[in-house]
CSV table of C-alpha atoms in Angstrom, one decimal:
chain,number,residue,atom,x,y,z
A,1,MET,CA,-12.6,-42.9,-7.4
A,2,SER,CA,-8.7,-40.9,-7.4
A,3,GLU,CA,-7.8,-40.3,-3.8
A,4,THR,CA,-7.6,-36.3,-3.5
A,5,LYS,CA,-6.9,-34.6,-0.3
A,6,THR,CA,-6.5,-30.0,0.2
A,7,LEU,CA,-4.2,-27.8,1.7
A,8,HIS,CA,-5.1,-24.6,2.7
A,9,LYS,CA,-1.6,-22.0,2.2
A,10,TRP,CA,-1.2,-18.6,1.8
A,11,PHE,CA,0.9,-17.0,-1.0
A,12,TRP,CA,1.8,-12.7,-1.4
A,13,VAL,CA,0.8,-11.8,-5.0
A,14,TRP,CA,4.9,-11.1,-5.1
A,15,GLU,CA,6.0,-15.2,-3.4
A,16,PHE,CA,4.5,-16.3,-7.4
A,17,GLU,CA,7.6,-18.1,-7.8
A,18,LYS,CA,7.7,-19.9,-4.4
A,19,GLU,CA,4.4,-21.1,-4.9
A,20,GLU,CA,4.7,-22.8,-8.4
A,21,ARG,CA,7.2,-23.6,-6.5
A,22,TRP,CA,5.5,-25.8,-4.0
A,23,LEU,CA,3.5,-26.5,-6.4
A,24,ASN,CA,6.1,-28.4,-8.6
A,25,GLU,CA,7.2,-29.9,-4.9
A,26,MET,CA,4.2,-31.7,-4.8
A,27,ALA,CA,3.5,-32.8,-8.0
A,28,GLN,CA,7.2,-34.7,-7.9
A,29,GLU,CA,5.7,-36.2,-4.5
A,30,GLY,CA,2.8,-37.8,-6.8
A,31,TRP,CA,-0.1,-35.5,-5.6
A,32,ALA,CA,-1.0,-32.9,-8.3
A,33,LEU,CA,-2.8,-29.9,-8.8
A,34,LYS,CA,-6.4,-30.4,-9.5
A,35,LYS,CA,-8.0,-27.4,-8.7
A,36,ALA,CA,-7.3,-24.3,-7.0
A,37,SER,CA,-8.7,-20.5,-5.1
A,38,PHE,CA,-8.6,-19.1,-3.1
A,39,CYS,CA,-5.9,-20.2,-0.8
A,40,THR,CA,-7.2,-23.6,-1.5
A,41,PHE,CA,-6.0,-27.0,-3.4
A,42,VAL,CA,-6.7,-29.5,-4.3
A,43,PHE,CA,-4.3,-32.2,-5.6
A,44,GLU,CA,-5.6,-36.1,-6.6
A,45,LYS,CA,-3.4,-38.4,-6.3
A,46,THR,CA,-0.9,-39.3,-9.8
A,47,GLU,CA,2.5,-40.7,-10.7
A,48,PRO,CA,5.6,-38.2,-9.5
A,49,GLY,CA,6.9,-36.3,-11.5
A,50,GLU,CA,3.7,-36.5,-13.9
A,51,TYR,CA,2.4,-33.0,-14.1
A,52,ILE,CA,4.2,-29.4,-13.8
A,53,ILE,CA,2.5,-26.5,-13.7
A,54,ARG,CA,2.8,-23.3,-14.2
A,55,VAL,CA,0.9,-19.9,-11.6
A,56,GLU,CA,0.8,-16.8,-14.9
A,57,THR,CA,-1.2,-13.7,-14.6
A,58,LEU,CA,-4.6,-13.8,-16.6
A,59,ASP,CA,-6.1,-11.2,-18.4
A,60,ASN,CA,-10.4,-11.3,-18.8
A,61,SER,CA,-10.2,-12.8,-22.3
A,62,SER,CA,-9.7,-15.8,-22.6
A,63,ASP,CA,-6.9,-16.3,-25.6
A,64,PHE,CA,-3.7,-17.5,-22.8
A,65,GLU,CA,-5.7,-20.0,-21.8
A,66,ASN,CA,-7.2,-21.3,-24.9
A,67,PHE,CA,-3.3,-20.4,-25.4
A,68,MET,CA,-2.5,-22.9,-23.2
A,69,GLU,CA,-4.6,-26.2,-24.4
A,70,GLU,CA,-3.0,-25.7,-28.0
A,71,LEU,CA,0.2,-26.3,-26.3
A,72,GLY,CA,-1.3,-28.8,-24.2
A,73,ALA,CA,-1.6,-27.9,-21.0
A,74,GLU,CA,-4.6,-27.5,-18.5
A,75,SER,CA,-6.3,-25.2,-17.1
A,76,VAL,CA,-7.0,-26.1,-13.2
A,77,GLY,CA,-8.3,-23.3,-11.3
A,78,ARG,CA,-8.3,-19.5,-11.5
A,79,CYS,CA,-8.0,-17.2,-8.0
A,80,PHE,CA,-8.2,-13.5,-9.3
A,81,ARG,CA,-6.5,-12.8,-11.9
A,82,TRP,CA,-3.7,-15.0,-11.0
A,83,GLY,CA,-4.7,-19.2,-13.4
A,84,TYR,CA,-3.2,-22.1,-12.5
A,85,PHE,CA,-2.4,-24.9,-15.7
A,86,ARG,CA,0.0,-27.9,-15.9
A,87,ARG,CA,1.2,-29.9,-17.9
A,88,LYS,CA,2.5,-34.0,-18.3
A,89,ALA,CA,5.6,-33.4,-18.1
A,90,GLU,CA,6.3,-36.2,-20.8
A,91,LEU,CA,5.6,-33.3,-23.5
A,92,GLY,CA,8.6,-32.1,-22.4
A,93,GLU,CA,9.7,-28.7,-20.8
A,94,PHE,CA,6.8,-26.7,-19.6
A,95,ASN,CA,7.7,-22.3,-20.2
A,96,MET,CA,5.1,-19.7,-19.3
A,97,PHE,CA,8.2,-16.7,-20.5
A,98,SER,CA,10.6,-17.3,-23.3
A,99,ASP,CA,12.7,-14.8,-23.2
A,100,ILE,CA,13.0,-11.4,-20.4
A,101,ASP,CA,10.8,-9.4,-22.2
A,102,SER,CA,8.3,-12.0,-21.3
A,103,ARG,CA,9.1,-12.9,-18.0
A,104,ILE,CA,9.4,-8.3,-17.0
A,105,ALA,CA,6.7,-7.9,-18.3
A,106,HIS,CA,4.5,-10.8,-16.2
A,107,LEU,CA,6.0,-9.0,-13.5
A,108,ASP,CA,5.1,-5.7,-14.7
A,109,LYS,CA,1.1,-7.1,-14.5
A,110,ILE,CA,1.9,-8.1,-11.1
A,111,GLY,CA,3.3,-4.7,-10.0
A,112,LYS,CA,1.1,-1.7,-11.8
A,113,PRO,CA,-1.9,-3.1,-9.9
A,114,LEU,CA,0.1,-3.5,-6.4
A,115,PHE,CA,1.2,-0.1,-6.9
A,116,LEU,CA,-1.8,1.0,-7.4
A,117,LEU,CA,-3.4,-1.0,-3.8
A,118,CYS,CA,-0.5,1.3,-2.4
A,119,MET,CA,-1.4,4.3,-3.6
A,120,ALA,CA,-5.0,4.6,-2.2
A,121,ASN,CA,-4.6,3.0,1.1
A,122,ILE,CA,-1.9,6.1,1.4
A,123,VAL,CA,-4.7,8.6,-0.1
A,124,ILE,CA,-7.2,6.7,2.2
A,125,GLY,CA,-5.3,5.8,5.5
A,126,LEU,CA,-3.8,9.9,5.7
A,127,ALA,CA,-7.7,10.5,4.4
A,128,ASN,CA,-8.7,9.0,8.4
A,129,CYS,CA,-5.7,9.9,10.4
A,130,THR,CA,-6.4,13.3,9.6
A,131,GLY,CA,-8.8,15.7,10.2
A,132,ALA,CA,-12.2,16.2,11.8
A,133,THR,CA,-13.3,13.0,11.2
A,134,SER,CA,-10.5,11.3,12.2
A,135,SER,CA,-10.0,7.9,11.9
A,136,ARG,CA,-8.1,4.7,13.9
A,137,LEU,CA,-8.3,2.8,10.8
A,138,GLY,CA,-6.4,4.6,8.7
A,139,TRP,CA,-3.8,2.8,10.4
A,140,LEU,CA,-4.4,0.0,9.3
A,141,ASN,CA,-5.0,1.7,6.0
A,142,LEU,CA,-1.4,2.3,5.9
A,143,LEU,CA,0.1,-0.4,7.0
A,144,CYS,CA,-1.8,-2.2,4.1
A,145,ALA,CA,0.7,0.3,2.2
A,146,THR,CA,3.7,-0.3,3.5
A,147,LEU,CA,3.3,-4.3,3.4
A,148,LEU,CA,2.4,-3.8,-0.5
A,149,ALA,CA,5.0,-1.2,-0.6
A,150,TYR,CA,7.6,-4.6,0.4
A,151,GLY,CA,5.9,-6.2,-2.3
A,152,LEU,CA,6.6,-3.5,-4.7
A,153,GLY,CA,10.4,-3.6,-3.8
A,154,ARG,CA,10.4,-7.9,-4.4
A,155,ILE,CA,8.5,-7.9,-7.6
A,156,ARG,CA,10.9,-4.1,-8.3
A,157,GLY,CA,14.5,-6.3,-7.5
A,158,LYS,CA,13.4,-8.5,-9.6
A,159,GLN,CA,12.7,-7.3,-13.0
A,160,ASP,CA,16.2,-5.4,-11.5
A,161,THR,CA,18.4,-7.9,-12.0
A,162,LEU,CA,16.5,-9.1,-15.0
A,163,GLU,CA,16.8,-5.6,-16.8
A,164,GLU,CA,20.4,-5.4,-15.9
A,165,GLU,CA,20.4,-9.6,-17.4
A,166,ARG,CA,19.0,-8.8,-20.5
A,167,ALA,CA,22.1,-6.4,-20.7
A,168,LEU,CA,24.8,-8.5,-20.1
A,169,HIS,CA,23.3,-10.3,-23.4
A,170,GLU,CA,23.6,-7.7,-25.6
């Protein structure tokens, strides 16, 4: 029976790079991601650096997961729209994004739902803070909207950097 350990850790959706970096640091230490779910990561003891871990937003089809399997990657978890994949390092470089446009598209897939959640929280918060049925919970929605707007700003900043990089290469 292989040795495993479970860690609970929170990452904001706009911190996907930080999450992926942490997962790969764990793999470098000999703890490869075996299973991922909401704020829960199960690792198994492996040879240090045996696996490369990647995180990607998924849609409802299984096409991308099938594509990853064809590349030798194994799906090790799914949390909401996030997919977690690992692949043996001996197979070579394992990048999800082949160019700047695919990286920008990935950020769009993160930013659009964040924008909708932010707007919904603003509308609900304002509706609950005003009028005859004023509720203190409306301020919670406005606080959530502020946090989501911060995340949107982080995503937009990354997109702007990538677009500048693309302009330099044209």
